[in-house]
Short mmCIF file of C-alpha atoms in Angstrom, two decimals:
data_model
loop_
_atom_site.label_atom_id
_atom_site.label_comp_id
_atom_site.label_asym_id
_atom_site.label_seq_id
_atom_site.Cartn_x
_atom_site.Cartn_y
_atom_site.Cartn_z
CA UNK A 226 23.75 14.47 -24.06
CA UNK A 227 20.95 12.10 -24.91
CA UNK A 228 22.14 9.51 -23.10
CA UNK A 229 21.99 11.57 -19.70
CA UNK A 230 18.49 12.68 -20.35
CA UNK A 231 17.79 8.59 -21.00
CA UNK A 232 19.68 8.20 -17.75
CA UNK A 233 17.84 10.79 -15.85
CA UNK A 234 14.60 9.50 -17.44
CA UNK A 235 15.12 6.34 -16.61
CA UNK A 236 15.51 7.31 -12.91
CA UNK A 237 12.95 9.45 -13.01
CA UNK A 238 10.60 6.68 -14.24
CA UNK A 239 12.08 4.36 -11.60
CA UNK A 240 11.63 6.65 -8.77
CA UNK A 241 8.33 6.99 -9.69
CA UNK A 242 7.60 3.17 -9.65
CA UNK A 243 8.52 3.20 -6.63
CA UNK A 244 6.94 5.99 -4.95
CA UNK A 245 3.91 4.23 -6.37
CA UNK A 246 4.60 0.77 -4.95
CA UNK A 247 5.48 2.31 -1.45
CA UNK A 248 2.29 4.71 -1.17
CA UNK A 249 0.36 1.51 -2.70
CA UNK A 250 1.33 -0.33 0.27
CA UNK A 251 0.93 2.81 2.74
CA UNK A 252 -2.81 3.12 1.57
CA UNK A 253 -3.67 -0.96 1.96
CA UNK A 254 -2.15 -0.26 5.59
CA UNK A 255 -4.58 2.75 6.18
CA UNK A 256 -7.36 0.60 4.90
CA UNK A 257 -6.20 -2.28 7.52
CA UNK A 258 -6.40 0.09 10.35
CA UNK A 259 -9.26 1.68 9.26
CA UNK A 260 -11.28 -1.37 9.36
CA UNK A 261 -9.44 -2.66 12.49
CA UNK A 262 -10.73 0.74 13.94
CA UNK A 263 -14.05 0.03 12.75
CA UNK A 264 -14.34 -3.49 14.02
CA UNK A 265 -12.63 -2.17 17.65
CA UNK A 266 -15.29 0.45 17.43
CA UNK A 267 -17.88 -1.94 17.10
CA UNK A 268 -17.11 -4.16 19.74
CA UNK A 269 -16.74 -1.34 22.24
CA UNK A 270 -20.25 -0.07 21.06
CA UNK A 271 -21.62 -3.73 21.97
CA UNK A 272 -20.18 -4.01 25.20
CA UNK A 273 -20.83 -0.80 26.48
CA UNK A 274 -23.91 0.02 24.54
CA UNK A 275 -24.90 2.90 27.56
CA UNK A 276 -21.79 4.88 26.27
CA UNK A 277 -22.06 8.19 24.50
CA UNK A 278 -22.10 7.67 21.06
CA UNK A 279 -19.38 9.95 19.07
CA UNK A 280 -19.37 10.53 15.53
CA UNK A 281 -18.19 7.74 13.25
CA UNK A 282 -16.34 8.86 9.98
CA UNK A 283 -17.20 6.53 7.23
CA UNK A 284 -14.20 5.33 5.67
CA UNK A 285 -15.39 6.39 1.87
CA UNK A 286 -14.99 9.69 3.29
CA UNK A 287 -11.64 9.81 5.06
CA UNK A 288 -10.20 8.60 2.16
CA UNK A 289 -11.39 10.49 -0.62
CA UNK A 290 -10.07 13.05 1.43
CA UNK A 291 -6.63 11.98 1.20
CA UNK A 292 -6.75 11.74 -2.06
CA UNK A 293 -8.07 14.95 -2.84
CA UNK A 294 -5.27 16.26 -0.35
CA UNK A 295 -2.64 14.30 -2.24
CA UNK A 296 -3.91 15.57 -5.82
CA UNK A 297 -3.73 19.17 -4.03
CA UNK A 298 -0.21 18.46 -3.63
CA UNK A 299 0.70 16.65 -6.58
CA UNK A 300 -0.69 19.81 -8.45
CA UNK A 301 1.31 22.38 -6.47
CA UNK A 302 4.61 20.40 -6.87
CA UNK A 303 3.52 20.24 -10.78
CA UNK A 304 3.40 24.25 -10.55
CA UNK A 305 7.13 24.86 -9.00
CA UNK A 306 9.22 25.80 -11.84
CA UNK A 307 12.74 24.83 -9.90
CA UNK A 308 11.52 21.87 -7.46
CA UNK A 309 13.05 18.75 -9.83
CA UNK A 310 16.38 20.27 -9.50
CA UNK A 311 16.03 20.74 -6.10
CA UNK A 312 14.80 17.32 -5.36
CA UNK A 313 17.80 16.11 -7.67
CA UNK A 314 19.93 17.95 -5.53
CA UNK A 315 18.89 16.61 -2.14
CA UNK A 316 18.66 12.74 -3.92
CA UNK A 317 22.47 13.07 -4.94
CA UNK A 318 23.26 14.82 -0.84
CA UNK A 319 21.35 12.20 0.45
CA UNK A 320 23.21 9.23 -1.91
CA UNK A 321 26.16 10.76 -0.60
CA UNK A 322 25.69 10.64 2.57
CA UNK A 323 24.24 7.04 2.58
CA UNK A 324 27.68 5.91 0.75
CA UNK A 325 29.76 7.48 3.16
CA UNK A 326 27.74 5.80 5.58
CA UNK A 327 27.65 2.11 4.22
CA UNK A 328 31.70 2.70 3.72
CA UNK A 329 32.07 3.32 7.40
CA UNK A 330 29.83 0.76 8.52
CA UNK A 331 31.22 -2.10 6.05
CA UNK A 332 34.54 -0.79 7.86
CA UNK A 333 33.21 -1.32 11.42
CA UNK A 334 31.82 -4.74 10.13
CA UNK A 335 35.11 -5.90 8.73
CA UNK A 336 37.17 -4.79 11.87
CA UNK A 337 34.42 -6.28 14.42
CA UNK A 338 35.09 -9.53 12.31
CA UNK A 339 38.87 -9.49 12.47
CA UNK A 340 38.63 -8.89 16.36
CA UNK A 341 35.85 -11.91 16.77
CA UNK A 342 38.66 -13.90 14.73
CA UNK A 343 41.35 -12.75 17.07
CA UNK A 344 42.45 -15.80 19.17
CA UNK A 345 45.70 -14.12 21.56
CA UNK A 346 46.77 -11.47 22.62
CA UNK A 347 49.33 -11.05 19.80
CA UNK A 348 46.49 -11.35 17.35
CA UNK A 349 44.66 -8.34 18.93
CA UNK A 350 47.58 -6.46 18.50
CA UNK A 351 48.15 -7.02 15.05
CA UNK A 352 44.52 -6.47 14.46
CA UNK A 353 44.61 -2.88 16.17
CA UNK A 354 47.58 -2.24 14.03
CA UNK A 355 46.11 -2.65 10.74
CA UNK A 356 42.91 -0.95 11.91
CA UNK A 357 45.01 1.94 12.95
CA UNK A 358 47.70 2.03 9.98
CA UNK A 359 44.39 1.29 7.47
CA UNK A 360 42.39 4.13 8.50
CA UNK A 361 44.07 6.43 10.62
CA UNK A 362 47.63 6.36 9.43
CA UNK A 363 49.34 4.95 12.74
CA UNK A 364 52.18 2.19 11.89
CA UNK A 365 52.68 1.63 15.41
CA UNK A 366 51.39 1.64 19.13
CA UNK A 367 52.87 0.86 22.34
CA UNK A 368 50.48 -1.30 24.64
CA UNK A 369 51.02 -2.11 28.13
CA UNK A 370 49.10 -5.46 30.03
CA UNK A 371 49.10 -6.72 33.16
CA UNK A 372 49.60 -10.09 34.24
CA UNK A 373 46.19 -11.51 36.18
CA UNK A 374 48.49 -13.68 38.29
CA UNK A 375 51.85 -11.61 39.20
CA UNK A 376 50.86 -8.54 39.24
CA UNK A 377 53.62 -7.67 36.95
CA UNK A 378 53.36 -5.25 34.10
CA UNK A 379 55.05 -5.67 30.26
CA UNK A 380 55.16 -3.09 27.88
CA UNK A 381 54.98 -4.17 24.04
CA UNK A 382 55.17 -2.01 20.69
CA UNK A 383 53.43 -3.36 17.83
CA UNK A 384 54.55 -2.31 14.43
CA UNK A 385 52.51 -2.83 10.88
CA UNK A 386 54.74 -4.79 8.33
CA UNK A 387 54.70 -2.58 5.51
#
């Protein structure tokens, strides 16, 4: 049991990190486009000095009021008695989910690849196959093509080896 509260802990402590690194970088990229705002601001004011001035928020300002809005929230987070289970919960849903989706995609990216490969006609065929038997339980298709030159149609059945 102590070794799933060290895993959970050690999670926990990771997750933190990096919700720390990311909103580290999210508040150097406020600061960025607050001072590009600022220096914008600026040279608007010099080239159209007859303009109506409006109100300038000083930076110092706008940001110590994001922070006090972020300890505001911090604290009310701190005070809901279920809301690390519940974030647990939607963490595992969401892994979930992203598995299922990096399966399916790794799938398209390994069939996409066998097609590029593909060099006749026979080829495609045997790749459809396998695509078909692999994930939707098909061991066989019939196919029909037409000739570009005569006109003429063939009909073909491809089979998987099993």
């Amino acid at each position: 049991m102590r070794a799933q509260d060290a895993g959970q802990g050690d999670l926990h402590d990771k997750t933190r990190a990096a919700l720390h690194e990311f909103f580290g970088r999210g508040e150097a990229f406020v600061r960025q486009l607050i001072a590009e705002n600022e220096r914008l601001r600026s040279e608007l004011n010099e080239a159209q000095p007859d303009r109506p001035a409006r109100p300038e928020l000083t930076p110092g300002s706008v940001m110590e009021g994001l922070i006090g809005r972020i300890v505001e929230l911090e604290k009310a987070r701190a005070g809901e008695p279920g809301a690390p289970a519940g974030a647990e919960t939607r963490l595992r849903e969401r892994l979930v989910q992203l598995e299922d989706e990096n399966y399916h995609l790794a799938s398209m990216y390994v069939a996409g690849l066998q097609f590029h490969a593909s060099r006749t006609i026979g080829d495609v065929l045997q790749t459809t196959t396998e695509i078909l038997l692999n994930f939707i339980g098909v061991g066989a298709l019939p196919s029909i093509s037409s000739m570009k030159s005569g006109g003429c149609c063939s009909r073909s059945r491809a089979r998987a080896a099993r």
